[in-house]
Short mmCIF file of C-alpha atoms and ligand atoms in Angstrom, two decimals:
data_model
loop_
_atom_site.label_atom_id
_atom_site.label_comp_id
_atom_site.label_asym_id
_atom_site.label_seq_id
_atom_site.Cartn_x
_atom_site.Cartn_y
_atom_site.Cartn_z
CA MET N 1 34.06 145.24 89.25
CA PRO N 2 36.91 144.86 86.78
CA LEU N 3 38.89 147.91 85.72
CA ASN N 4 42.04 147.22 83.76
CA ILE N 5 44.50 150.12 83.65
CA VAL N 6 46.96 150.16 80.74
CA VAL N 7 49.96 152.46 81.17
CA GLY N 8 53.29 153.21 79.54
CA THR N 9 56.28 152.18 81.65
CA GLN N 10 58.97 154.28 79.91
CA TRP N 11 59.05 157.69 78.16
CA GLY N 12 55.93 157.07 76.06
CA ASP N 13 55.42 155.39 72.68
CA GLU N 14 55.72 151.91 74.18
CA GLY N 15 52.87 150.61 72.00
CA LYS N 16 49.96 151.39 74.35
CA GLY N 17 47.54 151.92 71.45
CA ARG N 18 48.37 148.51 70.05
CA VAL N 19 47.91 146.79 73.43
CA VAL N 20 44.70 148.67 74.27
CA ASP N 21 43.25 147.69 70.89
CA LEU N 22 44.03 144.06 71.66
CA LEU N 23 42.53 144.12 75.16
CA ALA N 24 39.49 146.08 73.96
CA ARG N 25 38.17 142.87 72.39
CA GLN N 26 36.51 142.09 75.75
CA ALA N 27 35.87 145.67 76.94
CA SER N 28 32.60 147.59 76.82
CA ILE N 29 34.21 150.97 77.57
CA VAL N 30 37.69 152.36 76.88
CA ALA N 31 38.56 155.55 78.77
CA ARG N 32 41.43 158.04 78.44
CA PHE N 33 42.36 159.56 81.82
CA ASN N 34 45.36 161.86 81.30
CA GLY N 35 47.22 164.04 78.83
CA GLY N 36 45.82 165.49 75.63
CA ASP N 37 46.68 165.37 71.95
CA ASN N 38 50.39 165.26 72.84
CA ALA N 39 49.73 161.50 72.73
CA GLY N 40 49.99 159.56 69.48
CA HIS N 41 48.65 156.01 69.68
CA THR N 42 48.92 153.75 66.64
CA VAL N 43 46.62 150.85 65.92
CA THR N 44 47.10 148.58 62.91
CA VAL N 45 44.24 146.38 61.78
CA GLY N 46 45.03 144.44 58.61
CA GLN N 47 46.19 147.01 56.04
CA GLN N 48 44.62 149.93 57.93
CA THR N 49 46.61 152.11 60.33
CA PHE N 50 44.96 154.57 62.73
CA LYS N 51 46.88 157.26 64.60
CA LEU N 52 44.82 158.53 67.51
CA HIS N 53 45.77 161.51 69.63
CA LEU N 54 42.73 162.12 71.80
CA LEU N 55 40.07 159.48 71.22
CA PRO N 56 40.66 156.19 73.06
CA SER N 57 42.39 153.59 70.85
CA GLY N 58 39.80 150.99 71.83
CA MET N 59 37.16 152.88 69.80
CA ILE N 60 38.37 151.20 66.62
CA HIS N 61 36.26 148.23 67.71
CA PRO N 62 32.61 148.86 66.82
CA HIS N 63 31.31 147.39 70.12
CA THR N 64 33.18 149.72 72.51
CA MET N 65 32.18 153.05 73.94
CA GLY N 66 34.83 155.77 74.33
CA VAL N 67 35.24 158.03 77.34
CA ILE N 68 37.41 161.08 77.90
CA GLY N 69 37.85 161.61 81.63
CA ASN N 70 38.23 164.71 83.78
CA GLY N 71 42.02 164.20 83.89
CA VAL N 72 42.37 164.88 80.14
CA VAL N 73 42.95 168.26 78.49
CA VAL N 74 40.91 168.57 75.30
CA ASN N 75 41.68 170.64 72.23
CA PRO N 76 38.18 170.89 70.66
CA THR N 77 39.57 171.49 67.17
CA LYS N 78 41.69 168.33 67.34
CA LEU N 79 38.83 166.33 68.83
CA LEU N 80 36.40 167.33 66.06
CA ASP N 81 39.05 166.56 63.41
CA GLU N 82 39.64 163.14 64.91
CA ILE N 83 35.93 162.34 65.06
CA GLU N 84 35.77 163.25 61.33
CA MET N 85 38.86 161.16 60.56
CA LEU N 86 37.28 158.06 62.10
CA LYS N 87 33.96 158.73 60.35
CA GLU N 88 35.80 158.84 57.03
CA ALA N 89 37.35 155.47 57.88
CA GLY N 90 33.86 154.07 58.43
CA ILE N 91 33.90 154.26 62.25
CA GLN N 92 30.94 156.19 63.58
CA VAL N 93 31.56 158.43 66.59
CA THR N 94 28.26 159.69 67.96
CA PRO N 95 27.22 161.03 71.41
CA GLU N 96 25.95 157.49 72.13
CA ARG N 97 29.46 156.10 71.55
CA LEU N 98 31.62 158.88 73.00
CA ARG N 99 31.21 160.68 76.33
CA LEU N 100 33.30 163.64 77.46
CA SER N 101 33.67 164.56 81.12
CA TYR N 102 32.11 167.90 82.06
CA ALA N 103 35.21 168.50 84.21
CA ALA N 104 37.88 167.96 81.52
CA HIS N 105 39.81 171.14 80.79
CA ILE N 106 39.99 172.80 77.40
CA ILE N 107 43.16 173.60 75.45
CA THR N 108 42.84 176.90 73.60
CA PRO N 109 44.95 178.54 70.86
CA GLY N 110 46.22 180.73 73.72
CA HIS N 111 47.70 177.68 75.49
CA ILE N 112 49.40 176.60 72.28
CA ALA N 113 50.87 180.07 71.69
CA LEU N 114 52.11 180.12 75.32
CA ASP N 115 53.66 176.65 74.95
CA GLU N 116 55.64 177.92 71.94
CA ALA N 117 56.63 181.19 73.62
CA MET N 118 57.71 179.44 76.84
CA GLU N 119 59.80 176.84 75.00
CA LYS N 120 61.51 179.63 73.06
CA ALA N 121 62.23 181.48 76.29
CA ARG N 122 63.76 178.35 77.87
CA GLY N 123 66.51 178.41 75.19
CA GLU N 124 69.11 175.70 75.88
CA GLY N 125 67.02 174.34 78.74
CA LYS N 126 63.98 173.65 76.57
CA ILE N 127 61.89 170.58 77.36
CA GLY N 128 61.15 169.68 73.75
CA THR N 129 57.38 169.71 74.28
CA THR N 130 54.97 168.60 71.58
CA MET N 131 53.74 172.23 71.31
CA ARG N 132 50.17 171.13 71.89
CA GLY N 133 49.54 173.59 74.74
CA ILE N 134 49.59 170.84 77.37
CA GLY N 135 51.68 172.59 80.06
CA PRO N 136 49.79 175.92 79.91
CA ALA N 137 46.37 174.17 79.94
CA TYR N 138 47.23 172.15 83.06
CA THR N 139 48.77 175.28 84.62
CA ASP N 140 45.42 177.08 84.24
CA LYS N 141 43.66 174.05 85.74
CA VAL N 142 45.87 174.09 88.83
CA ALA N 143 45.62 177.88 89.06
CA ARG N 144 41.81 177.43 89.06
CA SER N 145 41.42 179.72 86.08
CA GLY N 146 40.86 177.17 83.29
CA LEU N 147 37.90 176.54 80.99
CA ARG N 148 36.11 173.23 81.51
CA MET N 149 34.03 171.24 79.05
CA GLU N 150 30.86 172.00 81.04
CA SER N 151 31.13 175.65 79.98
CA MET N 152 30.39 174.53 76.40
CA LEU N 153 26.85 173.67 77.50
CA SER N 154 25.98 177.32 77.10
CA PRO N 155 27.80 178.37 73.91
CA GLU N 156 27.26 182.14 74.31
CA GLU N 157 28.79 182.22 77.79
CA TYR N 158 31.57 179.90 76.65
CA ALA N 159 32.45 182.18 73.73
CA GLU N 160 32.54 185.16 76.10
CA ALA N 161 34.79 183.33 78.63
CA PHE N 162 37.00 182.18 75.75
CA LYS N 163 37.44 185.76 74.57
CA GLU N 164 38.35 186.97 78.06
CA HIS N 165 40.84 184.12 78.44
CA LEU N 166 42.51 185.04 75.13
CA GLU N 167 42.73 188.69 76.12
CA GLU N 168 44.60 187.68 79.28
CA VAL N 169 46.86 185.35 77.29
CA ASN N 170 47.55 188.15 74.81
CA TRP N 171 48.74 190.37 77.64
CA ARG N 172 51.28 187.69 78.63
CA LEU N 173 52.29 186.91 75.04
CA VAL N 174 53.04 190.54 74.29
CA ASN N 175 54.45 191.77 77.60
CA GLN N 176 56.19 188.69 78.96
CA TYR N 177 57.35 186.92 75.79
CA GLN N 178 57.38 189.66 73.13
CA ALA N 179 55.28 187.31 70.95
CA SER N 180 52.44 188.18 68.54
CA PRO N 181 48.93 188.38 70.03
CA LEU N 182 45.98 186.26 68.87
CA ASP N 183 42.63 187.54 67.55
CA PRO N 184 40.12 187.01 70.43
CA GLU N 185 37.02 187.94 68.36
CA LYS N 186 37.79 185.43 65.61
CA ALA N 187 38.69 182.67 68.10
CA ALA N 188 35.48 183.29 70.10
CA GLY N 189 33.39 182.81 66.94
CA LEU N 190 35.04 179.44 66.35
CA ALA N 191 34.62 178.53 70.04
CA PHE N 192 30.87 179.20 69.83
CA ASP N 193 30.54 176.88 66.84
CA GLN N 194 32.62 174.13 68.51
CA ALA N 195 30.59 174.32 71.73
CA ARG N 196 27.39 173.76 69.74
CA ARG N 197 28.92 170.75 68.01
CA LEU N 198 30.32 169.14 71.17
CA ALA N 199 27.65 169.93 73.78
CA SER N 200 25.72 166.67 73.27
CA TYR N 201 28.85 164.60 74.05
CA ILE N 202 29.35 166.15 77.49
CA GLY N 203 28.19 164.41 80.66
CA ASP N 204 29.15 162.80 83.96
CA VAL N 205 31.52 160.01 82.92
CA SER N 206 32.28 159.05 86.51
CA GLN N 207 28.64 158.07 86.97
CA LEU N 208 28.59 156.20 83.66
CA LEU N 209 31.70 154.21 84.61
CA HIS N 210 30.38 153.44 88.10
CA LEU N 211 27.17 152.02 86.68
CA ALA N 212 29.04 149.95 84.11
CA LEU N 213 31.33 148.52 86.79
CA LYS N 214 28.34 147.75 88.98
CA ASN N 215 26.88 145.78 86.06
CA GLY N 216 30.09 143.76 85.94
CA GLU N 217 31.25 145.26 82.64
CA TYR N 218 34.94 145.21 81.71
CA ILE N 219 36.45 148.69 81.42
CA LEU N 220 39.85 149.62 80.06
CA ALA N 221 41.60 152.78 81.21
CA GLU N 222 44.05 153.92 78.53
CA GLY N 223 47.03 155.94 79.72
CA ALA N 224 48.93 158.40 77.58
CA GLN N 225 52.70 159.06 77.82
CA GLY N 226 54.70 156.93 80.26
CA ALA N 227 55.73 156.76 83.92
CA LEU N 228 59.09 158.47 83.34
CA LEU N 229 57.23 161.52 81.98
CA ASP N 230 55.07 161.70 85.12
CA LEU N 231 54.94 165.17 86.65
CA ASP N 232 55.80 163.81 90.11
CA HIS N 233 57.62 160.54 89.47
CA GLY N 234 59.37 161.23 86.15
CA THR N 235 62.59 162.86 85.04
CA TYR N 236 61.54 166.30 86.27
CA PRO N 237 61.60 168.95 84.80
CA PHE N 238 61.78 167.02 81.51
CA VAL N 239 58.30 165.58 81.96
CA THR N 240 54.76 166.24 80.81
CA SER N 241 52.26 168.16 82.93
CA SER N 242 49.98 165.25 83.88
CA SER N 243 50.34 161.93 85.68
CA PRO N 244 50.54 158.97 83.30
CA THR N 245 50.88 156.47 86.18
CA ALA N 246 48.14 153.97 87.13
CA PRO N 247 46.77 155.68 90.27
CA SER N 248 46.01 158.71 88.11
CA ALA N 249 43.45 156.62 86.18
CA LEU N 250 41.18 156.68 89.23
CA LEU N 251 41.57 160.40 89.78
CA GLY N 252 41.27 161.14 86.07
CA LEU N 253 38.05 159.16 85.63
CA GLY N 254 36.33 159.77 88.95
CA LEU N 255 36.62 156.22 90.30
CA GLY N 256 37.48 154.82 93.72
CA VAL N 257 40.36 152.49 94.47
CA ASN N 258 38.33 149.31 94.95
CA CYS N 259 37.55 148.67 91.27
CA VAL N 260 41.03 147.89 89.93
CA GLU N 261 41.67 144.34 88.79
CA GLN N 262 44.68 144.61 86.48
CA VAL N 263 47.45 147.10 85.79
CA VAL N 264 49.21 146.33 82.51
CA GLY N 265 52.58 148.02 82.06
CA VAL N 266 53.31 148.38 78.35
CA THR N 267 57.07 148.07 77.88
CA LYS N 268 59.04 148.40 74.69
CA SER N 269 61.78 145.75 74.39
CA PHE N 270 64.30 148.59 74.28
CA GLN N 271 64.19 152.21 75.40
CA THR N 272 63.15 155.36 73.46
CA ARG N 273 62.60 159.02 74.25
CA VAL N 274 61.47 162.09 72.28
CA GLY N 275 62.35 165.50 73.62
CA ALA N 276 65.10 166.53 76.02
CA GLY N 277 66.22 165.04 79.35
CA SER N 278 68.56 162.36 80.71
CA PHE N 279 68.62 158.91 79.12
CA PRO N 280 71.35 156.73 80.72
CA THR N 281 71.16 153.81 78.26
CA GLU N 282 71.00 155.99 75.12
CA ILE N 283 73.16 154.74 72.25
CA SER N 284 74.27 156.16 68.91
CA GLY N 285 75.87 154.84 65.73
CA GLU N 286 75.13 151.51 64.05
CA PRO N 287 73.18 149.75 66.86
CA ALA N 288 71.05 152.89 67.31
CA LEU N 289 70.21 152.89 63.62
CA ARG N 290 69.04 149.30 63.92
CA LEU N 291 66.70 150.17 66.78
CA ARG N 292 65.41 153.40 65.27
CA GLY N 293 65.12 152.30 61.64
CA THR N 294 65.30 154.70 58.72
CA GLY N 295 61.71 155.91 58.83
CA GLU N 296 60.65 153.70 55.92
CA LYS N 297 58.71 151.22 58.05
CA PRO N 298 55.59 152.55 59.77
CA TRP N 299 56.86 151.41 63.18
CA ASP N 300 60.33 152.98 62.87
CA GLU N 301 61.12 155.28 65.79
CA TYR N 302 59.86 158.64 64.57
CA GLY N 303 57.27 160.51 66.68
CA THR N 304 53.59 159.78 65.90
CA THR N 305 52.61 163.32 66.92
CA THR N 306 55.59 165.45 65.88
CA GLY N 307 57.54 163.25 63.43
CA ARG N 308 60.76 163.86 65.42
CA PRO N 309 63.33 161.01 65.36
CA ARG N 310 63.20 159.25 68.73
CA ARG N 311 66.35 158.82 70.79
CA VAL N 312 67.00 155.10 71.33
CA GLY N 313 68.88 152.86 73.76
CA TRP N 314 69.01 149.57 75.63
CA LEU N 315 66.24 148.41 77.96
CA ASP N 316 66.70 149.95 81.41
CA LEU N 317 65.56 147.58 84.15
CA VAL N 318 66.52 149.88 87.01
CA LEU N 319 63.99 152.37 85.68
CA LEU N 320 61.44 149.62 84.95
CA ARG N 321 61.72 148.40 88.55
CA PHE N 322 61.21 151.96 89.73
CA THR N 323 58.09 152.43 87.58
CA ALA N 324 56.75 149.05 88.79
CA ARG N 325 56.85 150.52 92.29
CA VAL N 326 54.85 153.65 91.44
CA ASN N 327 52.38 151.86 89.16
CA GLY N 328 51.81 148.48 90.82
CA TYR N 329 51.81 146.42 87.60
CA THR N 330 50.03 143.10 87.77
CA GLU N 331 51.63 142.20 84.44
CA LEU N 332 53.77 143.51 81.62
CA ALA N 333 53.03 143.65 77.88
CA LEU N 334 56.35 143.56 76.02
CA THR N 335 56.25 145.19 72.57
CA LYS N 336 58.51 145.35 69.51
CA LEU N 337 60.45 142.22 70.38
CA ASP N 338 60.73 141.64 66.59
CA VAL N 339 62.86 144.79 66.31
CA LEU N 340 65.62 143.11 68.36
CA THR N 341 65.96 140.29 65.80
CA GLY N 342 69.48 140.21 64.37
CA ILE N 343 71.11 142.25 67.15
CA ASP N 344 73.65 140.07 68.93
CA PRO N 345 74.58 140.40 71.73
CA LEU N 346 71.77 142.33 73.40
CA GLN N 347 72.38 144.54 76.41
CA ILE N 348 70.11 145.28 79.35
CA CYS N 349 70.83 147.74 82.14
CA VAL N 350 70.61 145.90 85.47
CA ALA N 351 72.16 148.44 87.87
CA TYR N 352 73.68 151.94 87.98
CA ARG N 353 77.14 153.09 88.97
CA ASP N 354 77.18 156.40 90.84
CA ARG N 355 79.63 158.54 88.84
CA ARG N 356 80.68 160.45 91.99
CA THR N 357 81.34 157.55 94.39
CA ASN N 358 81.73 154.63 91.96
CA GLU N 359 79.24 152.71 94.06
CA GLU N 360 77.00 150.19 92.27
CA LEU N 361 73.30 150.67 92.98
CA GLN N 362 70.31 148.42 92.30
CA GLU N 363 67.79 151.20 93.02
CA LEU N 364 67.80 154.97 92.52
CA PRO N 365 68.31 156.75 95.86
CA LEU N 366 66.24 159.81 94.86
CA GLY N 367 64.08 158.64 91.95
CA PRO N 368 64.85 159.46 88.32
CA GLY N 369 65.28 163.25 88.65
CA LYS N 370 69.09 163.33 88.45
CA LEU N 371 69.92 160.48 86.09
CA MET N 372 72.99 162.27 84.72
CA ASP N 373 74.82 161.25 87.93
CA TYR N 374 74.57 157.55 87.05
CA ALA N 375 76.19 155.31 84.45
CA PRO N 376 74.41 152.11 83.37
CA VAL N 377 75.80 148.71 84.36
CA TYR N 378 75.00 146.24 81.57
CA GLU N 379 74.40 142.54 81.36
CA GLN N 380 74.87 140.91 77.95
CA LEU N 381 72.33 138.45 76.63
CA PRO N 382 72.56 136.40 73.43
CA GLY N 383 70.47 137.62 70.49
CA TRP N 384 68.58 135.60 67.86
CA ARG N 385 68.42 135.72 64.06
CA GLU N 386 65.09 134.01 63.34
CA ASP N 387 62.15 136.08 62.06
CA ILE N 388 59.69 136.08 64.98
CA THR N 389 56.90 138.15 63.41
CA GLY N 390 54.89 134.97 62.80
CA ALA N 391 55.25 133.67 66.37
CA ARG N 392 51.90 133.16 68.14
CA ARG N 393 52.81 130.79 70.98
CA TRP N 394 55.57 130.80 73.59
CA GLU N 395 57.08 127.70 71.94
CA ASP N 396 57.37 129.60 68.61
CA LEU N 397 59.92 132.02 70.10
CA PRO N 398 63.65 131.15 69.81
CA PRO N 399 65.28 130.13 73.14
CA GLN N 400 67.30 133.38 73.27
CA ALA N 401 64.10 135.48 72.95
CA ARG N 402 62.50 133.46 75.72
CA SER N 403 65.58 133.98 77.93
CA TYR N 404 65.37 137.74 77.29
CA ILE N 405 61.73 137.77 78.49
CA LEU N 406 62.43 135.50 81.50
CA ARG N 407 65.33 137.71 82.59
CA ILE N 408 63.06 140.79 82.52
CA GLU N 409 60.46 138.97 84.63
CA GLU N 410 63.14 137.90 87.07
CA LEU N 411 64.62 141.39 87.48
CA VAL N 412 61.31 143.27 87.73
CA GLN N 413 59.39 140.56 89.57
CA VAL N 414 56.33 141.06 87.38
CA PRO N 415 55.06 138.43 84.89
CA VAL N 416 55.04 139.19 81.14
CA SER N 417 51.57 138.24 79.86
CA LEU N 418 51.74 139.56 76.29
CA VAL N 419 54.59 139.71 73.80
CA SER N 420 54.02 141.77 70.68
CA VAL N 421 56.00 140.68 67.62
CA GLY N 422 54.62 143.15 65.06
CA PRO N 423 52.24 146.11 64.84
CA GLU N 424 49.26 144.21 63.44
CA ARG N 425 46.44 143.18 65.78
CA SER N 426 47.15 139.45 65.32
CA GLN N 427 50.94 139.63 65.84
CA ILE N 428 50.86 138.66 69.49
CA VAL N 429 52.03 135.89 71.79
CA GLU N 430 49.67 135.54 74.75
CA ILE N 431 51.35 133.81 77.68
CA GLU N 432 49.08 131.78 79.97
P1 GDP D 1 51.96 154.50 72.00
O1 GDP D 1 52.07 155.98 72.03
O2 GDP D 1 52.45 153.86 73.26
O3 GDP D 1 50.58 154.02 71.64
O4 GDP D 1 52.95 154.00 70.85
P2 GDP D 1 53.08 154.64 69.36
O5 GDP D 1 51.90 154.26 68.57
O6 GDP D 1 53.45 156.08 69.44
O7 GDP D 1 54.40 153.92 68.86
C1 GDP D 1 54.47 152.54 68.75
C2 GDP D 1 54.79 152.17 67.30
O8 GDP D 1 55.21 150.82 67.26
C3 GDP D 1 53.59 152.22 66.37
O9 GDP D 1 54.03 152.54 65.08
C4 GDP D 1 53.05 150.79 66.42
O10 GDP D 1 52.31 150.44 65.25
C5 GDP D 1 54.32 150.02 66.49
N1 GDP D 1 54.26 148.73 67.19
C6 GDP D 1 53.58 148.41 68.32
N2 GDP D 1 53.89 147.15 68.70
C7 GDP D 1 54.79 146.69 67.79
C8 GDP D 1 55.52 145.46 67.66
O11 GDP D 1 55.43 144.55 68.47
N3 GDP D 1 56.39 145.37 66.62
C9 GDP D 1 56.55 146.38 65.70
N4 GDP D 1 57.43 146.21 64.71
N5 GDP D 1 55.88 147.55 65.80
C10 GDP D 1 55.03 147.68 66.84
P1 IMO D 2 52.27 158.84 73.90
O1 IMO D 2 50.92 158.77 74.59
C1 IMO D 2 56.34 160.34 73.87
C2 IMO D 2 57.03 164.24 75.74
C3 IMO D 2 57.47 165.35 74.82
C4 IMO D 2 58.34 166.15 75.79
C5 IMO D 2 57.59 166.04 77.10
C6 IMO D 2 56.69 167.23 77.44
O2 IMO D 2 52.20 158.75 72.43
O3 IMO D 2 53.20 157.85 74.54
P2 IMO D 2 54.33 168.01 76.48
O4 IMO D 2 53.92 168.38 75.08
O5 IMO D 2 53.57 166.86 77.04
O6 IMO D 2 54.37 169.18 77.40
O7 IMO D 2 55.88 167.54 76.31
O8 IMO D 2 56.79 164.86 77.00
N1 IMO D 2 55.77 163.55 75.34
C7 IMO D 2 55.73 162.34 74.79
N2 IMO D 2 56.72 161.51 74.39
N3 IMO D 2 55.06 159.94 73.75
C8 IMO D 2 54.06 160.73 74.17
O9 IMO D 2 52.76 160.33 74.22
C9 IMO D 2 54.37 162.03 74.67
N4 IMO D 2 53.63 163.05 75.15
C10 IMO D 2 54.51 163.98 75.57
O10 IMO D 2 58.19 164.86 73.73
O11 IMO D 2 59.59 165.52 75.95
MG1 MG D 3 52.90 157.55 70.92
#
């Protein structure tokens, strides 16, 4: 019963889309289990680039089926746009190829307006959210007052519930945040239309996945965001409102713990972050420019969803070890190794120094919540100058690049099974 869970090990944008697309070659189903359209997953096939926010990246392959699990929050407008976008690119998305969990929660214009109003109210302490309504939608879920996909099965009732929800949101927007109200009548009309268009996609995905696993099919669970943005295990409060860690795949798809075969931790060869919050290995100036790029190349470090420049820094192995603990990686997929070409020496963070006591620590005493109390302790490694974008075998990599990978394996105690040397599907070194 093989389920392979693919998760981000850092603050998101590790290259999960690229890795899922690669692994989806053998998969029959690819399933998203957390987050919403705050995610931006890029897949490059030949000259074509796809940026997916909600649909599973594995759906680019014509043989796969896509699933959106109960752990996801769905903005129907974004979902319908994305289905259209793929259709225009020649990829058919029909109810036979895409199933939506009846228990997934819906993101409304009210959640988006609240996200904006709440960020504004946070002032200096703002999280830097993607403004996609993620936090407010999950808040309604936990408060047991949200709208679920199943309500779309009767469009009239859905439109009515939608209107009532917006009236409540309006009360908060006006009285709590002094923000402009939305038009519930207009939004309810749109909701009715969307429910009619999406109803045939809705079903029990847990049952579908169970049956597929029973038949011995290979299923990929595609995580959004990364472990350090996890609501419980991340850099709280500068996190997202879902759990991007591997155990959440089971909860977010309706599966039991006995089906997991692999947990692939997608790790960028350096560290990036969009939005606010601590980042011990963050760098600025010339080396930062080299890591971030200017924005000219499609893979330069500018947000896929918001276009914001990403903060960049050296690979943090203290944090990677921590995320290995909460995820249980069976292997790592290392991405963007090509971006390190020409940077010499390279630095990796191997320990932290407690700024208050000067003590050197190998592990975080209280998780990553208070990272500002720690300074990174670096180890220098030699860089390489050779172009590695054409490397396809371990032997093709320069010795310094191999040492970099081996040192990561040694410090995290997890094998690296894939090394990505470019964004295109074929630019990969698979390690036996
Ligand atoms: P995700 O959110 O984890 O799926 O990652 P994003 O798609 O937001 O960001 C990763 C970016 O890096 C995308 O532009 C990818 O096309 C690109 N990318 C992925 N792997 C590689 C790689 O090995 N080398 C280079 N140069 N770009 C890569
Ligand atoms: P993928 O799947 C990078 C960040 C936001 C912000 C914080 C909370 O492409 O890796 P939210 O809108 O979720 O309430 O914002 O989380 N964030 C991401 N950063 N990649 C993502 O997704 C992200 N999704 C959310 O920038 O700091
Ligand atoms: Mg992304």
